[in-house]
Tab-separated table of C-alpha atoms in Angstrom:
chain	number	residue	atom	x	y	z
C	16	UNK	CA	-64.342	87.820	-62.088
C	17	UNK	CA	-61.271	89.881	-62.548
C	18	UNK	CA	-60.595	93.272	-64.603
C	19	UNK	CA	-58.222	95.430	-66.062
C	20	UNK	CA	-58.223	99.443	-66.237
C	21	UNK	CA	-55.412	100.845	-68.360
C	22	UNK	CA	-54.644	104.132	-67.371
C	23	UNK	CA	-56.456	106.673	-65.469
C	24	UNK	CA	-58.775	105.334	-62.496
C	25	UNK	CA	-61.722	107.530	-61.213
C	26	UNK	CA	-62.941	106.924	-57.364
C	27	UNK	CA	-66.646	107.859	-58.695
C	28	UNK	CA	-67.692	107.253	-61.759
C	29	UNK	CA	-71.147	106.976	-64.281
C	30	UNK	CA	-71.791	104.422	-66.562
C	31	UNK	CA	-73.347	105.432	-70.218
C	32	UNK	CA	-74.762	103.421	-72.686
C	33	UNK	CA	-75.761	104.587	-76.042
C	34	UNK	CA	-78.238	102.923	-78.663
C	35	UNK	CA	-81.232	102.132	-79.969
C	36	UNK	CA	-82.840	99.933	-77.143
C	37	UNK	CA	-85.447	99.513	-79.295
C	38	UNK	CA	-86.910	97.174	-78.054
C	39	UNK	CA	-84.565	96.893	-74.379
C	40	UNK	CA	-83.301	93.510	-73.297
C	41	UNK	CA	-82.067	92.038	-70.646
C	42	UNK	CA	-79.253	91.408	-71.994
C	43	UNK	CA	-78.808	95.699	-72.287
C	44	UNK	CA	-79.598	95.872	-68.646
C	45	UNK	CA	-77.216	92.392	-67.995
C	46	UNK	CA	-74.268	94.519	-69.366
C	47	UNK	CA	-74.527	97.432	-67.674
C	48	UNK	CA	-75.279	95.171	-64.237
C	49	UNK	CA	-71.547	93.387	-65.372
C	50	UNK	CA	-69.934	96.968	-66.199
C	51	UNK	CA	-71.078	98.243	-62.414
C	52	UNK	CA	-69.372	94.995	-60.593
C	53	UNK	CA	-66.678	95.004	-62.665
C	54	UNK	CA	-65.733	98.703	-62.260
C	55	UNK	CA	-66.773	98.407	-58.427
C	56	UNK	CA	-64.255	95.671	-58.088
C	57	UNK	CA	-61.416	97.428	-59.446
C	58	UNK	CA	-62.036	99.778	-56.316
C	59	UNK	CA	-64.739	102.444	-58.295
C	60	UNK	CA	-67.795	103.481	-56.487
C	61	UNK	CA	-70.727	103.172	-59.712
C	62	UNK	CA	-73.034	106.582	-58.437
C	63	UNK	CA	-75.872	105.557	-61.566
C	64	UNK	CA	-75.855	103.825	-65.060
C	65	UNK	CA	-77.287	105.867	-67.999
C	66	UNK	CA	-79.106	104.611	-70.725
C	67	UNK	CA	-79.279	107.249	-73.717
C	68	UNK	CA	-81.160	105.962	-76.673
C	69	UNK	CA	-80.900	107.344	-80.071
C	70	UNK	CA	-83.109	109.520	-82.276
C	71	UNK	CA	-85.256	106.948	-84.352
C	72	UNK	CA	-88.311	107.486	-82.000
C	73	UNK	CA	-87.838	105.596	-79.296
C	74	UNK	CA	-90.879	106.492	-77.123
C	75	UNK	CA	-90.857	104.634	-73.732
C	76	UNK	CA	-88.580	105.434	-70.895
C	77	UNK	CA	-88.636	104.064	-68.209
C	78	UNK	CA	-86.536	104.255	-64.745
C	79	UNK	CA	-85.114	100.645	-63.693
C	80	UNK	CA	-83.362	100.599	-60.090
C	81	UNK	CA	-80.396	102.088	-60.459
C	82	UNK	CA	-80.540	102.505	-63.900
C	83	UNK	CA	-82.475	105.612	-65.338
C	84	UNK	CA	-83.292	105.996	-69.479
C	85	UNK	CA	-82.600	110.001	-70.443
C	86	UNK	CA	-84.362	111.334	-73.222
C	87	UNK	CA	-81.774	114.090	-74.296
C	88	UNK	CA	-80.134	112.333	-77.394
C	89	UNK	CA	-83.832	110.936	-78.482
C	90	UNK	CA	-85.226	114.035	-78.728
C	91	UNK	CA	-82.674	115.795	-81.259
C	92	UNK	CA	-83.855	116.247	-84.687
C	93	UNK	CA	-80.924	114.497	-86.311
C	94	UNK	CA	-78.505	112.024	-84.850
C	95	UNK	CA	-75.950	112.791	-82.681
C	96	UNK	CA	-72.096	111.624	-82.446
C	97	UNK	CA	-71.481	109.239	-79.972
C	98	UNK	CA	-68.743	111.771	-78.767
C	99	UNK	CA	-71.072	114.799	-78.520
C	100	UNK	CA	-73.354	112.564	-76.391
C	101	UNK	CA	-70.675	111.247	-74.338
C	102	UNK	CA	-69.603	114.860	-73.819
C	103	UNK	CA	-72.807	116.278	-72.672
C	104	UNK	CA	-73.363	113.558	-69.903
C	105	UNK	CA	-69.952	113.718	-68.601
C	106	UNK	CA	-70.811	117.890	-68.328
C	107	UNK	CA	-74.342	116.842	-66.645
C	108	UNK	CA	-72.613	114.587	-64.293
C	109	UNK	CA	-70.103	116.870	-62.858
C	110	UNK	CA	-72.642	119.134	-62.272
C	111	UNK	CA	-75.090	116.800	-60.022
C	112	UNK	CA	-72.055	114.835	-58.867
C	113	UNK	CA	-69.065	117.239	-58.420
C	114	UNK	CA	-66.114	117.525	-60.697
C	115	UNK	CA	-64.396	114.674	-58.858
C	116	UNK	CA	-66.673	112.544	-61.074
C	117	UNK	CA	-65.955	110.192	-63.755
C	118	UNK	CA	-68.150	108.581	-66.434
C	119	UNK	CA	-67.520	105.937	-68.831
C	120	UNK	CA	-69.122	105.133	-71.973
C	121	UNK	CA	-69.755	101.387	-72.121
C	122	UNK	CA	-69.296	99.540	-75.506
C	123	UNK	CA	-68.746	95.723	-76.396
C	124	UNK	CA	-65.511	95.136	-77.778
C	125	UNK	CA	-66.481	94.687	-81.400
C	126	UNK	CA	-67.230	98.651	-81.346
C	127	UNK	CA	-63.313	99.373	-80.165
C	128	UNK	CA	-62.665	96.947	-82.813
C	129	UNK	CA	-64.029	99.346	-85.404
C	130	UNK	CA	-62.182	102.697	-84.264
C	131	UNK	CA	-59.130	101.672	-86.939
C	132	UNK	CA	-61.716	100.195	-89.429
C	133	UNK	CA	-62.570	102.236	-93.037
C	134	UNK	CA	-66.171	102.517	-94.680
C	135	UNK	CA	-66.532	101.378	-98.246
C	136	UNK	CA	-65.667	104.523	-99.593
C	137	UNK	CA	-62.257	104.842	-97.302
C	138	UNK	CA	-63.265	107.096	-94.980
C	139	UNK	CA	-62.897	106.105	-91.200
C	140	UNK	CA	-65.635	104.680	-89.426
C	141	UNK	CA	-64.189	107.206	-86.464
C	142	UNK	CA	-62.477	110.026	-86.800
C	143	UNK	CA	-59.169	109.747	-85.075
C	144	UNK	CA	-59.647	112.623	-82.757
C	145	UNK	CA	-63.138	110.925	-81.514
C	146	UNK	CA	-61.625	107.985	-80.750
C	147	UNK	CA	-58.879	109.873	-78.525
C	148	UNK	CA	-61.056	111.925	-76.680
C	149	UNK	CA	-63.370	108.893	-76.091
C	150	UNK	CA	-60.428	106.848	-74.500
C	151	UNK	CA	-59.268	109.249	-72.620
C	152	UNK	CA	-62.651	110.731	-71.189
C	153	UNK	CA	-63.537	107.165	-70.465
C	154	UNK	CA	-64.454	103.371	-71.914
C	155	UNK	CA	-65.760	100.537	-70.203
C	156	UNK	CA	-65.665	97.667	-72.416
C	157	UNK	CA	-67.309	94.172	-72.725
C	158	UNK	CA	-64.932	91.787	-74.737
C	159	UNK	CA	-67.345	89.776	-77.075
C	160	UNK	CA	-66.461	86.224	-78.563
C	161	UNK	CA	-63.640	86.662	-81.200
C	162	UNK	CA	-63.051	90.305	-80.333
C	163	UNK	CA	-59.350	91.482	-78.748
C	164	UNK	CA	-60.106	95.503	-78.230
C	165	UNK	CA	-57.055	95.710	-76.279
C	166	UNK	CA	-55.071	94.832	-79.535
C	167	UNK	CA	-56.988	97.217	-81.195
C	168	UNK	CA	-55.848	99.861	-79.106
C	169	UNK	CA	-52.186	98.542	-78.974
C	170	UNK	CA	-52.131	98.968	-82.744
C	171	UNK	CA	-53.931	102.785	-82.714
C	172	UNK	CA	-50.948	103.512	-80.087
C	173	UNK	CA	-53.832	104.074	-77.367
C	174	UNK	CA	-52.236	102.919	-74.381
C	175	UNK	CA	-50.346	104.263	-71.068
C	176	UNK	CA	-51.261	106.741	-68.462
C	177	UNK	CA	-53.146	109.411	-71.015
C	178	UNK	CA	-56.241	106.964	-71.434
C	179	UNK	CA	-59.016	105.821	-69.168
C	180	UNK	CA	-60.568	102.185	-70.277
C	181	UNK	CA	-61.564	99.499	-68.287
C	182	UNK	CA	-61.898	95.808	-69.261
C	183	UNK	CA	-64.822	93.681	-68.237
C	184	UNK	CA	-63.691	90.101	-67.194
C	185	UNK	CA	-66.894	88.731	-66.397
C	186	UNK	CA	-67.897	84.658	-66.736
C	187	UNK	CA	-71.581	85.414	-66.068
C	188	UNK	CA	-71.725	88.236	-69.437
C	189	UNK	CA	-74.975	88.078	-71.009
C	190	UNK	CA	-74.097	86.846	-73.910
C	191	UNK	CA	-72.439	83.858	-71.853
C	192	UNK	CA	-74.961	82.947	-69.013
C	193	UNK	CA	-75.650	79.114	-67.650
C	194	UNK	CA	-76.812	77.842	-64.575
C	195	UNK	CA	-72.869	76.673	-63.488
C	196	UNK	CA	-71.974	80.264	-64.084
C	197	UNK	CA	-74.701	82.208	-62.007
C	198	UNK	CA	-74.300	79.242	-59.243
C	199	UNK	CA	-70.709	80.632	-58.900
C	200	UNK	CA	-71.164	84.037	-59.076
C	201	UNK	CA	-74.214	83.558	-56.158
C	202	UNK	CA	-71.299	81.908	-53.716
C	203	UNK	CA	-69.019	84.608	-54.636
C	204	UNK	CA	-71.547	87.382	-53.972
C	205	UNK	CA	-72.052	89.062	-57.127
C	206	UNK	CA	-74.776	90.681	-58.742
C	207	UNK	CA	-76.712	88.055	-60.780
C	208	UNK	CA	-79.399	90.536	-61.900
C	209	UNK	CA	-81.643	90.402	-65.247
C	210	UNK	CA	-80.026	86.625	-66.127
C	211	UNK	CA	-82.969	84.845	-64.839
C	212	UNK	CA	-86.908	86.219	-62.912
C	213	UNK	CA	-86.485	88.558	-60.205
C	214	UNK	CA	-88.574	85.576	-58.921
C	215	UNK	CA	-86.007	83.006	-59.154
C	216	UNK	CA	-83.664	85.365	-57.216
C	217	UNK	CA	-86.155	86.025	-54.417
C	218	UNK	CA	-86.239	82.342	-53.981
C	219	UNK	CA	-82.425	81.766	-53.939
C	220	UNK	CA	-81.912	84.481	-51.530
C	221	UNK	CA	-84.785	83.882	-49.188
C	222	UNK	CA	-83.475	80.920	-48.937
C	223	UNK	CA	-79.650	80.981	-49.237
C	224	UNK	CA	-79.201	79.174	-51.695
C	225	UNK	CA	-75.535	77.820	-53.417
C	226	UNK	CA	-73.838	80.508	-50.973
């Protein structure tokens, strides 16, 4: 697995994820488990992941390892910008954490791909501001098939030392698992979490297996 951060690098940081989860997957827990190893091995320490569904009345939250659901964005009236919930986490987390703390907002790349896209009416799906503050509070992002966010940003002139986004190069992604893959990532120690049972990984540890 290798990664690329462009720009600013935080020692500590918090992962976010905003959505509906509704229901949760394992492939939304597989790409925040990708996000923390990726981040870690760029040098980051990962403190906790967030998961901060939306208002549609998503009841259910539960706590999974290191991974905790928080109800503040579900329980609004109305919806909130992803911004404004980015925003109020990253204030939450210097409090509990110290200001030394960093979070990042995960997203796939087809989301970065829409910051210079237009609505049917020619608005912009983001307003350019958003997207600025976004990039340079902090993005961890998870290249899908097709998708080239790092062009994206090129061409939106979102690039140097004034922007904090980190680049998931991951072969076991969720949306890319097979047996070959987790094999390889077991031998080179990384976290092969919600791809297959906790069971199955029980028996491959307890017994060292493909290491």
């Amino acid at each position: 697995m290798s990664s690329t951060t462009l720009g600013i690098q935080m020692r500590n940081v918090v992962i976010l994820a905003v959505g509906s989860f509704n229901p949760p997957t394992f492939g939304h827990l597989r790409m925040l488990e990708d996000a923390k190893d990726s981040l870690q091995k760029a040098g980051m320490n990962v403190l906790e992941a967030i998961m901060s569904p939306v208002s549609d009345g998503y009841g259910k939250k539960t706590l999974i390892n290191w991974i905790r659901a928080d109800s503040w964005e579900c329980s609004k009236s109305e919806w909130t910008t992803t911004l404004n919930v980015l925003k109020h986490h990253e204030h939450d987390v210097k409090e509990r954490f110290g200001d030394d703390v960093g979070i990042y907002l995960l997203v796939g790349g087809d989301v970065v791909e829409t910051f210079d896209k237009f609505n049917a009416d020619g608005s912009p799906v983001w307003k350019r501001e958003d997207v600025e503050m976004l990039v340079s509070i902090g993005l961890v992002v998870q290249p899908r098939p097709g998708s080239d966010p790092e062009k994206t940003l090129e061409i939106l002139g979102l690039q140097g030392g004034d922007i904090n986004v980190h680049m998931i190069r991951n072969e076991i992604a969720s949306n890319a698992i097979s047996s070959t893959r987790l094999r390889a990532a077991i031998k080179e120690h990384r976290s092969i979490k919600y791809t297959t049972p906790e069971s199955v990984i029980k028996y491959i540890k307890e017994n060292k297996l493909y290491e």
